Structures are given as C-alpha cells and as structure tokens.
Short mmCIF file of C-alpha atoms in Angstrom, two decimals:
data_model
loop_
_atom_site.label_atom_id
_atom_site.label_comp_id
_atom_site.label_asym_id
_atom_site.label_seq_id
_atom_site.Cartn_x
_atom_site.Cartn_y
_atom_site.Cartn_z
CA MET A 268 125.19 81.75 -0.51
CA TYR A 269 124.08 83.05 -3.68
CA LYS A 270 122.48 86.43 -2.04
CA ASN A 271 126.10 86.87 -0.32
CA LYS A 272 127.74 86.77 -3.97
CA LYS A 273 125.60 89.22 -5.21
CA ILE A 274 126.28 91.54 -2.70
CA ILE A 275 130.21 90.98 -2.99
CA PHE A 276 129.46 91.67 -6.48
CA GLY A 277 127.44 94.83 -6.10
CA ILE A 278 130.51 96.20 -3.84
CA ILE A 279 133.07 95.65 -6.26
CA LEU A 280 131.29 97.28 -8.96
CA LEU A 281 130.61 100.19 -6.98
CA LEU A 282 134.32 100.36 -5.96
CA PHE A 283 135.28 99.59 -9.81
CA ILE A 284 133.41 102.70 -10.64
CA ILE A 285 134.37 105.20 -7.52
CA VAL A 286 137.82 104.29 -9.08
CA ILE A 287 136.96 105.19 -12.32
CA ILE A 288 135.65 108.57 -11.32
CA ILE A 289 138.79 109.45 -9.61
CA ILE A 290 141.35 108.32 -12.28
CA PHE A 291 138.51 110.73 -14.67
CA LYS A 292 139.02 113.29 -12.41
CA VAL A 293 142.77 113.23 -12.15
CA VAL A 294 143.23 112.95 -15.70
CA SER A 295 141.05 115.88 -16.51
CA ASN A 296 143.13 118.26 -13.68
CA ILE A 297 146.06 117.07 -15.46
CA ASN A 298 144.70 118.39 -18.73
CA GLU A 299 143.50 121.41 -17.50
CA ASN A 300 147.05 121.95 -16.26
CA ASP A 301 148.46 121.11 -19.54
CA ASN A 302 146.25 123.51 -21.28
CA SER A 303 146.85 126.25 -19.41
CA TYR A 304 149.46 127.07 -22.29
CA SER A 305 148.20 126.92 -25.57
CA ASP A 306 150.88 125.31 -28.22
CA THR A 307 152.73 128.11 -28.96
CA GLU A 308 153.06 130.01 -25.56
CA LEU A 309 155.86 130.05 -23.55
CA ARG A 310 156.15 128.81 -20.18
CA GLU A 311 157.89 131.07 -17.92
CA ALA A 312 160.57 129.00 -17.35
CA ASP A 313 161.36 128.85 -21.05
CA VAL A 314 161.26 132.81 -21.25
CA GLU A 315 163.42 132.68 -18.21
CA ILE A 316 166.24 130.37 -20.02
CA ILE A 317 165.59 132.81 -23.62
CA ASN A 318 166.43 135.81 -21.71
CA SER A 319 169.37 134.66 -20.23
CA GLU A 320 170.60 133.04 -23.51
CA ASN A 321 169.14 136.35 -25.81
CA ASN A 322 172.10 137.79 -27.22
CA LYS A 323 175.03 135.78 -25.72
CA LEU A 324 177.05 133.26 -27.30
CA GLN A 325 176.06 129.53 -26.34
CA LYS A 326 177.94 126.14 -26.80
CA ILE A 327 176.31 123.47 -29.10
CA GLU A 328 175.25 120.75 -27.23
CA GLY A 329 174.38 118.15 -29.95
CA TYR A 330 176.44 116.32 -32.24
CA ALA A 331 173.71 116.49 -34.73
CA THR A 332 174.00 120.34 -35.18
CA LEU A 333 177.76 119.88 -35.10
CA ASN A 334 177.38 117.82 -38.66
CA LEU A 335 174.54 120.45 -39.94
CA VAL A 336 176.97 123.24 -39.56
CA LYS A 337 179.85 120.85 -41.46
CA ASN A 338 177.74 120.02 -44.17
CA CYS A 339 176.65 123.57 -44.87
CA VAL A 340 180.21 124.41 -44.16
CA GLN A 341 181.15 122.20 -46.84
CA LYS A 342 178.83 122.94 -48.97
CA PHE A 343 179.84 126.41 -49.32
CA TYR A 344 183.30 125.65 -49.86
CA LEU A 345 182.73 123.29 -52.80
CA TYR A 346 181.60 126.33 -54.49
CA TYR A 347 184.04 128.31 -53.11
CA ASN A 348 186.83 126.85 -53.92
CA GLY A 349 185.55 125.84 -57.72
CA ILE A 350 185.80 129.82 -58.49
CA SER A 351 189.69 129.25 -58.70
CA SER A 352 189.37 125.93 -60.65
CA PRO A 353 191.22 126.03 -63.91
CA ASN A 354 188.94 124.07 -65.62
CA SER A 355 186.10 126.36 -64.70
CA THR A 356 185.40 128.64 -67.82
CA ASP A 357 181.87 129.90 -66.94
CA SER A 358 180.17 131.83 -64.37
CA PHE A 359 178.57 128.66 -62.65
CA TYR A 360 180.60 128.71 -59.13
CA ARG A 361 180.85 132.78 -58.84
CA ASP A 362 176.63 132.60 -59.45
CA VAL A 363 176.01 129.69 -56.90
CA THR A 364 178.78 131.47 -54.35
CA TYR A 365 177.21 134.85 -54.82
CA ASN A 366 173.73 133.12 -53.35
CA LEU A 367 175.02 131.33 -50.68
CA LEU A 368 176.78 134.44 -49.41
CA SER A 369 174.42 137.00 -47.46
CA PRO A 370 172.41 140.13 -48.70
CA ASP A 371 174.20 141.97 -46.08
CA TYR A 372 177.65 140.89 -46.66
CA ILE A 373 177.20 141.27 -50.22
CA ASN A 374 176.32 145.01 -49.51
CA LYS A 375 178.54 145.67 -46.94
CA LEU A 376 181.76 144.25 -48.78
CA GLY A 377 180.14 146.35 -52.38
CA ILE A 378 180.43 142.15 -53.99
CA THR A 379 178.43 141.56 -57.09
CA GLN A 380 178.13 138.49 -59.19
CA GLU A 381 180.84 139.93 -61.60
CA ASN A 382 183.49 140.42 -58.70
CA VAL A 383 182.71 137.28 -56.83
CA THR A 384 186.27 135.88 -56.04
CA SER A 385 187.54 132.90 -53.74
CA ASN A 386 190.37 133.76 -51.46
CA ILE A 387 192.02 130.45 -51.12
CA GLU A 388 194.20 128.64 -53.78
CA TYR A 389 192.04 126.04 -56.10
CA ILE A 390 192.12 122.61 -54.08
CA GLU A 391 191.31 119.63 -55.66
CA ASN A 392 190.11 117.36 -52.93
CA PHE A 393 189.67 118.79 -49.47
CA LYS A 394 187.81 118.02 -46.00
CA ILE A 395 186.44 120.43 -43.40
CA GLU A 396 187.93 120.55 -39.64
CA LEU A 397 185.42 122.34 -37.57
CA TYR A 398 187.59 123.33 -34.06
CA GLU A 399 185.05 125.94 -32.40
CA VAL A 400 181.67 126.42 -33.04
CA TYR A 401 179.18 129.08 -31.10
CA SER A 402 175.32 129.92 -31.61
CA LEU A 403 173.87 133.12 -30.96
CA SER A 404 170.11 133.74 -31.24
CA LYS A 405 167.99 136.73 -29.88
CA TYR A 406 164.90 138.69 -30.31
CA GLU A 407 163.82 141.89 -30.15
CA GLU A 408 160.22 141.98 -29.01
CA ASN A 409 158.59 138.82 -28.84
CA PRO A 410 160.47 135.69 -27.30
CA GLU A 411 158.79 133.18 -29.81
CA ASP A 412 161.02 134.52 -32.47
CA PHE A 413 164.33 133.08 -30.25
CA GLY A 414 166.11 130.82 -32.65
CA LEU A 415 163.85 130.73 -35.66
CA VAL A 416 166.79 132.06 -37.00
CA THR A 417 170.30 131.00 -35.86
CA ALA A 418 173.93 132.57 -36.09
CA TYR A 419 177.15 130.11 -35.80
CA PHE A 420 180.31 131.44 -35.43
CA VAL A 421 182.70 128.74 -36.81
CA LYS A 422 186.45 128.81 -36.72
CA GLY A 423 187.97 125.83 -38.64
CA VAL A 424 190.60 124.52 -41.34
CA ILE A 425 189.59 123.92 -45.01
CA ARG A 426 192.80 120.83 -45.73
CA ASN A 427 193.89 119.86 -48.54
CA THR A 428 193.40 115.73 -48.44
CA GLU A 429 196.65 115.21 -50.76
CA THR A 430 199.25 117.54 -48.93
CA TYR A 431 197.53 117.99 -45.50
CA ASP A 432 197.92 121.54 -45.94
CA GLY A 433 195.56 123.42 -43.91
CA ILE A 434 193.87 126.92 -44.42
CA ASP A 435 192.32 128.87 -41.43
CA PHE A 436 188.84 129.79 -41.81
CA ASN A 437 186.60 132.13 -39.95
CA MET A 438 182.71 132.54 -40.80
CA ILE A 439 179.34 133.01 -39.77
CA LEU A 440 176.50 130.88 -40.70
CA THR A 441 172.86 132.16 -40.22
CA LEU A 442 170.79 128.61 -40.30
CA ASP A 443 166.41 129.70 -40.98
CA ASN A 444 164.52 126.95 -39.32
CA THR A 445 161.72 127.83 -41.30
CA THR A 446 162.77 128.10 -44.70
CA SER A 447 165.56 125.61 -43.83
CA SER A 448 168.10 127.57 -46.05
CA PHE A 449 171.75 129.22 -44.89
CA GLU A 450 173.56 132.20 -45.71
CA VAL A 451 177.43 132.79 -45.21
CA TYR A 452 179.38 135.73 -44.02
CA LEU A 453 182.97 135.09 -44.54
CA GLY A 454 185.51 136.38 -41.72
CA ASP A 455 185.96 139.48 -43.20
CA TYR A 456 182.29 140.80 -42.03
CA LEU A 457 183.06 141.80 -38.44
CA ALA A 458 186.08 142.71 -38.21
CA ASP A 459 185.97 143.50 -34.61
CA VAL A 460 185.54 140.00 -33.80
CA ASP A 461 188.06 137.74 -32.31
CA PHE A 462 187.23 134.55 -33.37
CA ASN A 463 190.52 132.99 -31.28
CA GLY A 464 188.66 134.44 -28.39
CA LEU A 465 184.91 133.09 -28.43
CA LYS A 466 183.63 132.33 -25.21
CA GLU A 467 180.26 131.40 -23.89
CA GLY A 468 178.17 133.97 -22.79
CA GLU A 469 180.02 136.70 -24.66
CA GLU A 470 177.46 139.78 -26.36
CA ILE A 471 178.40 139.69 -29.76
CA ASN A 472 176.97 142.92 -31.94
CA PHE A 473 175.78 140.80 -34.85
CA ASP A 474 172.38 141.60 -36.62
CA ILE A 475 170.68 138.49 -37.10
CA PRO A 476 168.23 138.67 -40.11
CA GLN A 477 164.49 138.15 -38.94
CA SER A 478 164.49 135.34 -42.22
CA VAL A 479 167.00 133.69 -44.88
CA GLU A 480 165.40 133.29 -48.27
CA ASN A 481 165.59 130.34 -50.20
CA ARG A 482 167.55 130.75 -53.02
CA ASP A 483 167.91 126.86 -54.07
CA TYR A 484 171.74 126.26 -53.64
CA ASN A 485 171.22 127.36 -50.01
CA LYS A 486 169.05 124.44 -48.39
CA PHE A 487 170.03 122.54 -45.84
CA SER A 488 168.45 119.44 -44.61
CA SER A 489 168.99 117.74 -41.34
CA SER A 490 170.52 114.60 -42.25
CA SER A 491 170.34 111.67 -39.98
CA THR A 492 173.65 111.52 -37.71
CA THR A 493 174.66 109.09 -34.82
CA ILE A 494 176.80 109.65 -32.08
CA GLU A 495 179.28 106.83 -34.28
CA ASP A 496 179.29 109.21 -37.33
CA ILE A 497 181.02 112.14 -34.87
CA ALA A 498 183.64 109.70 -33.43
CA GLU A 499 184.73 108.87 -36.59
CA TYR A 500 184.55 112.31 -37.87
CA ARG A 501 186.56 113.35 -34.81
CA PHE A 502 189.30 110.48 -34.64
CA ASP A 503 190.06 111.08 -38.27
CA ASN A 504 190.27 114.56 -37.27
CA VAL A 505 192.52 114.05 -34.19
CA LYS A 506 194.80 111.88 -36.31
CA THR A 507 195.16 114.62 -39.08
CA ILE A 508 196.29 117.31 -36.82
CA LEU A 509 198.65 114.52 -34.42
CA LEU A 510 200.79 113.93 -37.75
CA TYR A 511 200.46 117.01 -39.47
CA ASP A 512 199.32 119.90 -37.67
CA ILE A 513 200.59 119.62 -34.07
CA ASP A 514 200.41 123.24 -32.40
CA ARG A 515 196.96 122.66 -33.21
CA ALA A 516 196.99 118.81 -31.67
CA TYR A 517 198.41 120.33 -28.34
CA GLU A 518 196.03 123.57 -28.46
CA TYR A 519 193.45 121.30 -28.30
CA LEU A 520 194.34 118.61 -26.42
CA ASN A 521 192.57 118.06 -22.75
CA GLU A 522 194.00 119.82 -20.03
CA GLN A 523 194.12 117.18 -17.41
CA ALA A 524 196.40 115.04 -20.21
CA LYS A 525 198.61 118.37 -20.15
CA SER A 526 198.78 118.49 -16.66
CA ASN A 527 199.44 114.99 -16.06
CA GLU A 528 201.56 113.39 -19.30
CA PHE A 529 202.28 116.31 -21.63
CA LYS A 530 203.36 119.40 -19.80
CA THR A 531 205.08 121.07 -22.60
CA ILE A 532 204.42 120.75 -26.35
CA ASP A 533 208.08 119.60 -26.11
CA GLU A 534 207.17 116.24 -24.61
CA PHE A 535 203.98 115.88 -26.53
CA LYS A 536 205.87 115.98 -29.51
CA SER A 537 208.44 113.61 -28.24
CA PHE A 538 205.39 111.07 -27.95
CA ILE A 539 204.15 111.58 -31.34
CA ASP A 540 207.35 111.30 -32.90
CA SER A 541 207.82 107.75 -31.38
CA ASN A 542 204.54 106.86 -32.70
CA LYS A 543 204.21 108.59 -35.95
CA ASN A 544 204.62 105.21 -37.84
CA ASN A 545 201.86 103.68 -36.65
CA MET A 546 199.81 106.77 -36.61
CA TYR A 547 200.24 106.67 -40.21
CA PHE A 548 198.14 103.59 -40.24
CA MET A 549 195.76 103.97 -37.49
CA LEU A 550 192.00 103.76 -38.31
CA PHE A 551 188.84 104.19 -36.55
CA SER A 552 187.36 100.91 -35.82
CA THR A 553 185.20 101.38 -32.76
CA TYR A 554 183.96 102.94 -29.81
CA GLU A 555 182.66 103.11 -26.20
CA ILE A 556 180.74 105.56 -24.19
CA ARG A 557 181.56 106.39 -20.40
CA TYR A 558 180.79 109.10 -17.67
CA GLU A 559 183.11 111.34 -15.98
CA ASP A 560 182.29 113.61 -13.25
CA GLY A 561 179.15 113.77 -15.14
CA VAL A 562 180.92 114.39 -18.90
CA MET A 563 180.48 111.80 -21.49
CA ILE A 564 183.27 110.59 -22.69
CA LEU A 565 183.85 108.53 -26.21
CA ASP A 566 186.73 106.25 -26.25
CA CYS A 567 187.53 105.74 -29.54
CA TYR A 568 189.69 102.80 -30.62
CA ASP A 569 191.68 101.80 -33.74
CA GLN A 570 192.00 98.66 -35.66
CA THR A 571 194.75 97.65 -34.29
CA ASP A 572 193.75 98.34 -30.58
CA THR A 573 197.19 100.45 -30.36
CA TYR A 574 195.40 103.58 -29.41
CA CYS A 575 192.64 105.02 -27.63
CA ILE A 576 191.62 108.85 -28.26
CA SER A 577 189.33 110.08 -25.71
CA LEU A 578 186.75 112.42 -26.90
CA TYR A 579 185.20 115.00 -24.22
CA CYS A 580 181.55 115.54 -24.89
CA ASN A 581 180.24 117.77 -22.03
CA ASN A 582 179.77 120.09 -25.41
CA TYR A 583 180.36 120.18 -29.29
CA SER A 584 181.37 123.95 -29.46
CA GLU A 585 185.31 122.81 -29.42
CA LEU A 586 187.47 119.71 -30.01
CA ASN A 587 188.62 118.14 -26.67
CA TYR A 588 190.79 114.99 -26.50
CA SER A 589 193.15 113.17 -25.58
CA ILE A 590 195.36 110.04 -26.54
CA SER A 591 197.00 107.02 -25.24
CA LEU A 592 198.31 103.80 -25.88
CA ILE A 593 196.23 100.85 -24.88
#
C-alpha cells in the first residue's frame, strides 16, 4: 500500500514538473514576441495609423483632451483680456500675452512686447465655450515624432457672464507633450483656413513647430478630469446658448432631433420660448450613460427633473446635443 502511494506521488510530481516546463516555454515565447520590438520602436500597425492621420485634421476622442484645450484657451484669454483692463497700469498683461504667442505668429504679424494689443473690449468676468476642436499632428521623416507636438484648431466663444454677450474666436494651439508648454496663433495667422468648415481628414498647410519652449506662463498640466466634469460643463454650455444664442443652439442640435422634433428653427424657438422661465433656473444635477448604435450618450438631468439634455459623445470635437422634457 505504502509502495503504491509512493508511485502515485512520483507520477503526480512528474506531471507537475512537465506542466511547469510547458508554462515556462509558453511564457518565454510570449516574451520573445513582445521583445521583437524595442520600447521605442513603433509596430507596423502603429505606423499605418500614423500615416493615415499624418498632416490631416482629426476629431478628438477624449474628454480629458477637450478639458486641457479649454484650460489653455482660458489661460490665454485671462491675460489677453487683461491688456484692455482699465485698471491695468503696467506692462504685465502685455508681457505675459507676448510670451504665450507663437514666435512664428509674432514674426508674421510684426508683434513686439510694446505693441501687443487685445482685439476684444475688456470683459471683467467671462467663460470660454468650445464648439469645434480638431487636432493636427505630423512627421517629416521619423514616425516617432508624430504627436510629440500637436496643433489644435479651435472655434469658440468668449462670453460675458454678466451680459451673456458672446465674442467668436478662432485660434490654433500647439501643445508640446515633452516640455508641457503651449503657444497660441490667433485666427488672423491663417487667413486661408475656413474655421467654419473644418472637417476630419482635411489636409491643412500649417507648419507645426518641432518644439514649444517653456516660457514660464505657457506651461500646462493634465489636471484630473471626470466625465461628470464634462457633462456639467456642456450642460451649462447648452443652457446658455438656449437662452442667449438661439441660432448657435440650433446649429449644434442633434440632426435626429432636427428631423423628428424641430424641423425648423422657428419650431425650436417656439419650444424655447414656452420653456424659457423654467430654463433660467435649470441647474445640473446628475447624468446617466447609455449607448445607441455604438455611440455613448450622456443624459444630463436638471435638479427639478424637468429637462434632459443628451450629449452625443461619438467624439468630443463638436458639441452635439438634444433636449427634451422628462
């Protein structure tokens, strides 16, 4: 009996050793395959994607990127707007604005620290609304350079939070992920670019700098952003244009909503007019995520559960929403 137990134990031990050897070989093969590329070497599939996107406008896919661009734009206008401040008695805002502008923009427009001016009237309190943001990356010889510096073509509004008057702006931001620095080209830099007609896949004749120098005030940081932050930001954004910018509100209304509920802007205006008193007091409360035809949708609810603003997040390059009564 004892002898049989020893034989069984020996067989089990042998099988265990065989299994360990097999697992070791499998893991070794996986590691060999993984190490066929260095940490910095791009895979063939990556190069194919890069080549398909090289020097072509792309939609931004992440809400964190949208928030980062918004923060950079907000930071620029904080100083650019300050140039026109009646309380500004020194050159601080001019100097900072100058250092936020791209050297290429400065050279092309003949700007100096003395003649930097703001083309907007001073706004004491403002907020930034982004309506279209497309990214552009490219490389000349080495695909590994792709995306180290990215240009963002931005169409938006700087809005007075007291009067709710809005000023349209177009700009190009270049963000250097190596130096964590950004710089600005205002809309008059590329007169031949139609910011109202930007499209994914469009080639733009724009020279992205190889790097963006750290000039102190032009630093950016990738602050923590949640999907709820973007939901609340867009909810407030939609509320504002529904009440104060109806043409823009209809422009970015979801196409399905236009087809089914608001076939004309007059029908849309009628809906807004009949709900305007309640909309003044509409505040973001919570949101739910759902999917429709593979598109993530954020259903955002106000505190009284009267309205639902649905944000269509197939990308984050362009505002796309609908509104309905609950």
